[in-house]
C-alpha cells in the first residue's frame, strides 16, 4: 500500500511512521522555498534551490538551513499543521538564511545567528498571522525584512558580527543624477536578474531557473512575474535610475513579487485584476526608490519591504472596489 | 423640472444624463478641495481654490489636476458613490498635486507624476478605509503624506525627478538655539500664514480667503481653525522656536487641522470637546517639532503627519473617556 | 468601622470621604510606580521609589510628579476607575517624568513639560487601550517611549528646551569593534545595573532595592527579572558588545521586562512559558542593539522600545501556539 505519492504540487504523505514524517518534513521545506514566490509546490522549490546552487553552493545551504530551522521551530511550538505542511513557516526563514550569509561573513557565529533568526521568523510569522487575521491579510515576507534588518543593524553594537561589505554605506540621501545609458543588454540582463534577486542572486541563468520553477507551478505566476520584473525595470529606466542598478535587477524583484501576488495569488484572476497588478508593479519602483533612500542614513538595504507595503495596500484597497474578489483558497 | 439645484453645501444633482453627471463630478471635485479642511461643501472648496489662485495659478491648477485624477480613479475602480460624491477620494489627491508642484520642477514628467500619485492616493485611501473600519477611525491626510514622501524620497534614486530646492537639506538634528525675536507682526502674520500653509501657501491674504471658506461652511470650524493656528503658534513661541518659522505659519497648520477635527468634525460639540481640542492643538507643535527633526536625516518635510498622528490618538482615546461622543454623521 | 485596610498588595479603601479618596489616590500612585515592572502592588512601588531616592532625590520627585500628573489626568477625563486604581494610567507618566529630568535640565520649563507630557501619556494610553482591544494586547510602556522621544526630538526645534548632554550624539551607524574585556565584576554590576536601568538609574544598590520590591510582590517576577537581566547581559557579551555598556546594564533592562512580561504576567505560568520567555530575553539584545543603531542618526535613546516590540510579537505569536494560554487576569 503506497503511503508516499507524488501529486502535481509535490509529495503526499499518508502515513505517520518516522520515515514518512521525515519525507513530509523535507517536502514542507521544499514548499517553503517555493513559497518565497507564493508557490505551494515542491517542484518549484526544488528548481529555485537548483537555481541558487547553480550560482553559489553557500547560499543554497543557507536557504536550506534557514528554511529547516524555521519549519522545525514551528513544529516544536505546535503551529497549525496545514500551514507548516504548505511551507508557510519556512519561506521567511529561508530568505533570512540567504540574507545573513550575503551580508555577514560565513563564520560559525553567523550560522548560529541564522538558526536564531530563522526561529524568530517563525515567531514573527505567528504574531502577524494573529494580528492580521482581522483583515485577512497575508504576512508576506515582512518577518524576513524585520528580522534581517535587526541583525544587520545590530552589527553597529555587536563587535563579533562581521559584515561582508555588501551593506550600503550609511549616508545622507541627496538628489540623484542620471548615471549610465541603458541598452538592450541592460533590459535583457535586468529582466532575469530581477527574477534572481528575489533570493539575492545576481545571475541571469539563476533567474531563468527560477522562472522555470514558476512555470512548473503556475503559468499565471510565470507570466505575471516576468511582466512585473519588466515593468519595474522600465519604470526605473524612464525615471532616470542608475544603469548599473537597473541591470542588476534592483528595480525588478519587488515588482515581480507584487505582480504575482496581485495577478493570481490573492485576487481571483480577471482582466481587472491584471490591470490592477500592473498598476501595482508600476507604483513599486517609486516605493523601492523611496525605501532605499529612507534607509540610507542607516546603511541598510530595503530588501522586499517595498513589495510588502505595496501588496498590503493594494490588497486592502481591493476590498473597497467591487471589481476585485479575494481568492477563496488564499 | 429642475435637475440641478444649489443646496447649502453645493450642487444637488437629480438626473443621470451626461451633463448632470459632469456637473456632479465638478461639484465632487470642489467638495474634495473643501475636504482638505473637513468641509463637504463646494463653496468652501471654491473659496480655498480662489485663495490658492490668488497666490499662484500654478498651484491652483495642481490642486485641480490632483483632485480630478484621484476622484476619477475612484470612479473607474468603482468606489462607494456617496464617498466619491462628498469629495472623500479627492482631497488627498489635491494635496499631492500642490505638494509635488511645490517641491518638484513644473516639467511634464512632474505633471505625469501628479496623475500617478493622485491615482495611488485613491488606492491608499481605500486601503485605509478598509483597515481603519474596525476602529471607525478616519484616514485623514495620511495617504497624501505617505505618497508625497515616497515621491520626494525617490528623487535620491531617480535622476529625472528634478527638485525645486524647497526640500529641507538632509542633516543630523542638533539642539536648537532661540533665533530672532517674535513681535506683534509675527503673531498676526503667523496666524493667517498658518491657515494658508494647509495648502503650502505662504500668504496671509490666502489664509484669510481660506478662513472665509471655513466661515461659509461652518462657524465652529472657522473659530476652531483660527484658535488652533493661534495656539500652535503661541506654544512654539513659548518653547523658543525660530521666529521665521513661527511667522511662516510652520507651527500653525497642523494645530489648525487638529482643532477643527476634534472640536466639531469627529466629536459631538461640547465644552469638554473644545477643551480636549485645545489640549490637542497645544500638544501638536511638540509632535510637529519632533517629526521635523526625525525627518531631518532624510531631508524630508513632515507635511501634515503631526496632525494625522495627534488626531488619531485623541480620537481613539476619546472612546475611553465617557465625556466625549463620536459624531454620528462623521 | 475601618474604612482603610492594608491588603497584600496595598491599601484598600471602602469609603468615599475626601480623606479616603486622597489615601486611595496616593495608593494608586504607588501602584503606578509598581506597574513599571507589572506589579499592581503599593509595597513594590514604594520600594522602587526608595531605590530611586537612594540614588537621587531629583529622580524620585520626577517619578512622583509624572505619576501624579498622568493619574490625575485620567481621573479628570473620566477613565475606567478600576484601571486608574490599579496604577495603569500612572506608570507611563512616572517613566516620562524621570526620562525628561534625566535628559533635560531641571529648570521650571522642564517641570512644566513633565506635567504636559504625563497628561499626554494618559491620552496615548487610552488610545492604545482602544486600538489594541481587538488583539487583547497590552500597551506596555509604548506611550512613554512615544511621548519621551517627541520631547527629546523637539529639542532640535525648540530653543528653550535645554538638554543635559546625556542624549546620544547624532551620527551615522557603523560596524562596531569589540571594546574592553568583560570580567566577573562586569557581570555582577551589570546584572543589578540592568535592574536599576528600568528607571534610568545606574546603581547596583538601587537595582537590589528594585529586586526587593519585585520579591515582595511576586517570586516569579523576581526570578524572571533577574534571569532576564542576566540573559540579556550574557548574550550581549557573547556577541561582542562594548564592556562599558554591558557593565552599565544597557543590555539588561529590556530583557528583564520581557522576561517578567512573558514568564508570569501575561501568560499562564508553565515550563513552556518559561522557555518561551527565555527565548524572548535572548532575542531582546539583538532588537535593543538594532533599535539603538536605528535611532543613531537622530541622536535618540531606544528607551524601552525593544521590550515593547519583543513582548508584543511574542504575545501575539503565543495565540497561534496551543502550548501557551493568556493569563485570565491580565
Short mmCIF file of N, CA and C in Angstrom, two decimals, chain A residues 134-135 171-178 235-242 251 276 279 282-283 285-297 309 312-314 316-324, chain B residues 73-80 83 89 109 113 116 119-120 122-124 126-135 146 149-151 153-161 163 170-172 296-299:
data_model
loop_
_atom_site.label_atom_id
_atom_site.label_comp_id
_atom_site.label_asym_id
_atom_site.label_seq_id
_atom_site.Cartn_x
_atom_site.Cartn_y
_atom_site.Cartn_z
N UNK A 134 -7.74 39.80 11.35
CA UNK A 134 -8.88 40.71 11.24
C UNK A 134 -9.09 41.19 9.82
N UNK A 135 -7.99 41.42 9.14
CA UNK A 135 -8.08 41.97 7.79
C UNK A 135 -7.92 40.89 6.72
N UNK A 171 24.76 57.07 4.77
CA UNK A 171 25.00 58.43 4.28
C UNK A 171 23.69 59.19 4.26
N UNK A 172 23.76 60.48 3.98
CA UNK A 172 22.55 61.27 3.88
C UNK A 172 22.10 61.28 2.43
N UNK A 173 20.80 60.98 2.16
CA UNK A 173 20.35 60.91 0.77
C UNK A 173 20.44 62.28 0.09
N UNK A 174 20.79 62.27 -1.18
CA UNK A 174 20.79 63.52 -1.95
C UNK A 174 20.27 63.24 -3.36
N UNK A 175 19.84 64.32 -4.02
CA UNK A 175 19.21 64.17 -5.33
C UNK A 175 20.12 63.42 -6.29
N UNK A 176 19.58 62.44 -6.99
CA UNK A 176 20.34 61.62 -7.92
C UNK A 176 20.49 62.32 -9.26
N UNK A 177 21.57 61.99 -9.99
CA UNK A 177 21.70 62.39 -11.39
C UNK A 177 21.57 61.11 -12.22
N UNK A 178 21.20 61.26 -13.50
CA UNK A 178 21.10 60.08 -14.37
C UNK A 178 22.51 59.55 -14.60
N UNK A 235 9.99 51.27 -15.69
CA UNK A 235 9.65 52.49 -14.95
C UNK A 235 10.92 53.13 -14.38
N UNK A 236 11.78 52.30 -13.78
CA UNK A 236 13.02 52.83 -13.21
C UNK A 236 13.88 53.48 -14.30
N UNK A 237 13.91 52.84 -15.46
CA UNK A 237 14.67 53.39 -16.59
C UNK A 237 14.08 54.75 -16.99
N UNK A 238 12.78 54.79 -17.16
CA UNK A 238 12.12 56.03 -17.56
C UNK A 238 12.30 57.16 -16.56
N UNK A 239 12.40 56.81 -15.28
CA UNK A 239 12.54 57.84 -14.25
C UNK A 239 13.99 58.25 -14.04
N UNK A 240 14.92 57.59 -14.75
CA UNK A 240 16.32 58.01 -14.65
C UNK A 240 17.08 57.36 -13.52
N UNK A 241 16.79 56.08 -13.21
CA UNK A 241 17.59 55.36 -12.22
C UNK A 241 18.96 55.03 -12.82
N UNK A 242 19.93 54.75 -11.97
CA UNK A 242 21.28 54.43 -12.43
C UNK A 242 21.29 53.14 -13.23
N UNK A 251 15.48 46.99 -9.47
CA UNK A 251 14.12 47.52 -9.53
C UNK A 251 13.14 46.47 -10.08
N UNK A 276 -4.88 45.91 -12.42
CA UNK A 276 -4.58 46.37 -11.06
C UNK A 276 -3.16 45.94 -10.65
N UNK A 279 -0.69 48.17 -12.38
CA UNK A 279 -0.56 49.45 -11.69
C UNK A 279 0.32 49.28 -10.45
N UNK A 282 3.90 49.06 -11.43
CA UNK A 282 4.40 50.37 -11.85
C UNK A 282 4.67 51.27 -10.64
N UNK A 283 3.82 51.17 -9.62
CA UNK A 283 4.00 52.00 -8.43
C UNK A 283 5.17 51.52 -7.58
N UNK A 285 8.40 50.57 -8.12
CA UNK A 285 9.75 51.17 -8.18
C UNK A 285 9.84 52.49 -7.43
N UNK A 286 8.74 53.26 -7.37
CA UNK A 286 8.77 54.50 -6.60
C UNK A 286 8.93 54.19 -5.12
N UNK A 287 8.17 53.21 -4.63
CA UNK A 287 8.29 52.83 -3.22
C UNK A 287 9.67 52.23 -2.96
N UNK A 288 10.19 51.47 -3.93
CA UNK A 288 11.51 50.87 -3.77
C UNK A 288 12.59 51.95 -3.68
N UNK A 289 12.50 52.95 -4.57
CA UNK A 289 13.47 54.04 -4.53
C UNK A 289 13.35 54.81 -3.22
N UNK A 290 12.11 55.04 -2.77
CA UNK A 290 11.88 55.78 -1.53
C UNK A 290 12.41 55.00 -0.33
N UNK A 291 12.16 53.70 -0.30
CA UNK A 291 12.61 52.89 0.83
C UNK A 291 14.13 52.84 0.88
N UNK A 292 14.76 52.71 -0.29
CA UNK A 292 16.22 52.70 -0.32
C UNK A 292 16.78 54.01 0.22
N UNK A 293 16.18 55.13 -0.18
CA UNK A 293 16.65 56.44 0.30
C UNK A 293 16.38 56.59 1.79
N UNK A 294 15.21 56.12 2.25
CA UNK A 294 14.86 56.27 3.66
C UNK A 294 15.81 55.49 4.56
N UNK A 295 16.35 54.38 4.04
CA UNK A 295 17.25 53.55 4.85
C UNK A 295 18.71 53.94 4.67
N UNK A 296 18.96 54.95 3.82
CA UNK A 296 20.35 55.32 3.52
C UNK A 296 21.10 55.82 4.77
N UNK A 297 20.48 56.65 5.64
CA UNK A 297 21.22 57.07 6.84
C UNK A 297 21.58 55.91 7.76
N UNK A 309 4.80 46.45 1.40
CA UNK A 309 3.95 47.63 1.57
C UNK A 309 2.93 47.74 0.43
N UNK A 312 0.24 44.91 0.54
CA UNK A 312 -0.73 45.15 1.62
C UNK A 312 -1.73 46.23 1.22
N UNK A 313 -1.21 47.34 0.71
CA UNK A 313 -2.08 48.47 0.37
C UNK A 313 -3.05 48.08 -0.75
N UNK A 314 -2.53 47.45 -1.80
CA UNK A 314 -3.41 47.09 -2.92
C UNK A 314 -4.42 46.02 -2.53
N UNK A 316 -5.67 45.47 0.63
CA UNK A 316 -6.67 46.12 1.48
C UNK A 316 -7.63 46.96 0.64
N UNK A 317 -7.06 47.75 -0.28
CA UNK A 317 -7.89 48.62 -1.12
C UNK A 317 -8.88 47.82 -1.96
N UNK A 318 -8.45 46.63 -2.39
CA UNK A 318 -9.31 45.84 -3.29
C UNK A 318 -10.64 45.50 -2.63
N UNK A 319 -10.69 45.48 -1.29
CA UNK A 319 -11.95 45.17 -0.60
C UNK A 319 -12.99 46.27 -0.81
N UNK A 320 -12.52 47.46 -1.17
CA UNK A 320 -13.43 48.57 -1.38
C UNK A 320 -13.82 48.76 -2.83
N UNK A 321 -13.24 47.92 -3.70
CA UNK A 321 -13.55 48.04 -5.12
C UNK A 321 -14.25 46.75 -5.55
N UNK A 322 -15.55 46.82 -5.85
CA UNK A 322 -16.31 45.58 -6.08
C UNK A 322 -15.84 44.77 -7.28
N UNK A 323 -15.00 45.37 -8.15
CA UNK A 323 -14.46 44.63 -9.29
C UNK A 323 -13.64 43.41 -8.86
N UNK A 324 -12.96 43.55 -7.70
CA UNK A 324 -11.99 42.53 -7.31
C UNK A 324 -12.57 41.63 -6.24
N UNK B 73 -10.05 58.23 -10.61
CA UNK B 73 -9.57 56.88 -10.29
C UNK B 73 -10.58 56.14 -9.42
N UNK B 74 -11.13 56.87 -8.43
CA UNK B 74 -12.13 56.24 -7.55
C UNK B 74 -13.36 55.80 -8.34
N UNK B 75 -13.77 56.62 -9.29
CA UNK B 75 -14.96 56.28 -10.08
C UNK B 75 -14.66 55.07 -10.97
N UNK B 76 -13.49 55.09 -11.63
CA UNK B 76 -13.12 53.98 -12.52
C UNK B 76 -13.04 52.67 -11.73
N UNK B 77 -12.50 52.72 -10.51
CA UNK B 77 -12.34 51.50 -9.71
C UNK B 77 -13.65 51.10 -9.02
N UNK B 78 -14.68 51.94 -9.14
CA UNK B 78 -15.97 51.57 -8.58
C UNK B 78 -16.08 51.77 -7.08
N UNK B 79 -15.43 52.81 -6.55
CA UNK B 79 -15.52 53.07 -5.11
C UNK B 79 -16.92 53.54 -4.72
N UNK B 80 -17.21 53.49 -3.43
CA UNK B 80 -18.52 53.89 -2.90
C UNK B 80 -18.93 55.28 -3.41
N UNK B 83 -19.25 58.33 -0.92
CA UNK B 83 -17.93 58.84 -0.53
C UNK B 83 -17.32 59.66 -1.66
N UNK B 89 -12.59 61.02 -1.85
CA UNK B 89 -11.50 60.47 -2.65
C UNK B 89 -10.75 61.56 -3.40
N UNK B 109 7.18 65.70 -16.79
CA UNK B 109 7.28 64.46 -16.01
C UNK B 109 6.65 64.64 -14.63
N UNK B 113 3.69 62.58 -12.91
CA UNK B 113 3.80 62.02 -11.55
C UNK B 113 2.61 62.44 -10.70
N UNK B 116 -0.17 60.00 -11.55
CA UNK B 116 0.08 58.67 -10.96
C UNK B 116 -0.07 58.74 -9.44
N UNK B 119 -3.66 59.03 -8.38
CA UNK B 119 -4.34 57.74 -8.52
C UNK B 119 -3.96 56.82 -7.35
N UNK B 120 -2.68 56.83 -6.98
CA UNK B 120 -2.23 56.00 -5.86
C UNK B 120 -2.86 56.46 -4.55
N UNK B 122 -5.84 57.43 -4.11
CA UNK B 122 -7.17 56.81 -4.03
C UNK B 122 -7.04 55.36 -3.55
N UNK B 123 -5.98 54.68 -4.02
CA UNK B 123 -5.79 53.29 -3.58
C UNK B 123 -5.40 53.24 -2.11
N UNK B 124 -4.50 54.14 -1.69
CA UNK B 124 -4.12 54.16 -0.26
C UNK B 124 -5.33 54.55 0.58
N UNK B 126 -8.51 53.94 -0.07
CA UNK B 126 -9.39 52.76 0.02
C UNK B 126 -8.79 51.74 0.99
N UNK B 127 -7.47 51.58 0.95
CA UNK B 127 -6.82 50.63 1.86
C UNK B 127 -7.01 51.05 3.31
N UNK B 128 -6.89 52.35 3.57
CA UNK B 128 -7.04 52.81 4.95
C UNK B 128 -8.49 52.74 5.40
N UNK B 129 -9.42 53.01 4.49
CA UNK B 129 -10.84 52.84 4.85
C UNK B 129 -11.09 51.40 5.28
N UNK B 130 -10.51 50.45 4.52
CA UNK B 130 -10.70 49.03 4.85
C UNK B 130 -10.01 48.68 6.17
N UNK B 131 -8.79 49.21 6.37
CA UNK B 131 -8.02 48.84 7.56
C UNK B 131 -8.56 49.49 8.82
N UNK B 132 -9.03 50.72 8.72
CA UNK B 132 -9.41 51.50 9.91
C UNK B 132 -10.88 51.34 10.27
N UNK B 133 -11.61 50.57 9.45
CA UNK B 133 -13.03 50.38 9.69
C UNK B 133 -13.27 49.82 11.10
N UNK B 134 -12.40 48.95 11.54
CA UNK B 134 -12.51 48.33 12.87
C UNK B 134 -12.57 49.37 13.97
N UNK B 135 -11.82 50.43 13.81
CA UNK B 135 -11.74 51.46 14.85
C UNK B 135 -12.62 52.66 14.54
N UNK B 146 2.00 59.85 2.93
CA UNK B 146 2.76 58.67 2.53
C UNK B 146 3.18 58.76 1.06
N UNK B 149 5.80 61.67 0.40
CA UNK B 149 7.14 61.34 0.87
C UNK B 149 7.80 60.29 -0.02
N UNK B 150 7.00 59.34 -0.54
CA UNK B 150 7.57 58.36 -1.48
C UNK B 150 8.18 59.06 -2.69
N UNK B 151 7.43 59.99 -3.28
CA UNK B 151 7.94 60.66 -4.48
C UNK B 151 9.15 61.55 -4.15
N UNK B 153 11.31 61.16 -1.61
CA UNK B 153 12.45 60.29 -1.31
C UNK B 153 13.00 59.67 -2.59
N UNK B 154 12.12 59.37 -3.53
CA UNK B 154 12.56 58.73 -4.78
C UNK B 154 13.49 59.63 -5.59
N UNK B 155 13.49 60.94 -5.30
CA UNK B 155 14.42 61.83 -6.03
C UNK B 155 15.87 61.45 -5.78
N UNK B 156 16.13 60.70 -4.68
CA UNK B 156 17.50 60.28 -4.39
C UNK B 156 17.95 59.11 -5.26
N UNK B 157 17.02 58.52 -6.02
CA UNK B 157 17.37 57.40 -6.89
C UNK B 157 17.01 57.68 -8.35
N UNK B 158 16.01 58.53 -8.58
CA UNK B 158 15.52 58.76 -9.93
C UNK B 158 16.03 60.11 -10.43
N UNK B 159 17.01 60.06 -11.33
CA UNK B 159 17.69 61.27 -11.77
C UNK B 159 16.82 62.23 -12.55
N UNK B 160 15.68 61.75 -13.09
CA UNK B 160 14.85 62.64 -13.89
C UNK B 160 13.82 63.39 -13.06
N UNK B 161 13.72 63.06 -11.76
CA UNK B 161 12.84 63.86 -10.89
C UNK B 161 13.65 65.06 -10.40
N UNK B 163 14.13 68.52 -8.32
CA UNK B 163 13.56 69.22 -7.17
C UNK B 163 13.68 70.73 -7.35
N UNK B 170 19.19 67.57 3.96
CA UNK B 170 19.40 66.43 4.86
C UNK B 170 20.55 66.75 5.82
N UNK B 171 20.37 66.42 7.08
CA UNK B 171 21.40 66.68 8.08
C UNK B 171 21.08 65.95 9.36
N UNK B 172 22.01 65.96 10.29
CA UNK B 172 21.76 65.31 11.58
C UNK B 172 21.17 66.35 12.52
N UNK B 296 14.81 64.96 9.50
CA UNK B 296 15.94 65.77 9.08
C UNK B 296 17.04 64.95 8.39
N UNK B 297 17.39 63.75 8.88
CA UNK B 297 18.43 62.98 8.17
C UNK B 297 18.00 62.58 6.77
N UNK B 298 16.73 62.61 6.48
CA UNK B 298 16.26 62.27 5.13
C UNK B 298 16.03 63.51 4.29
N UNK B 299 16.12 64.70 4.90
CA UNK B 299 15.85 65.92 4.16
C UNK B 299 14.41 66.01 3.70
#
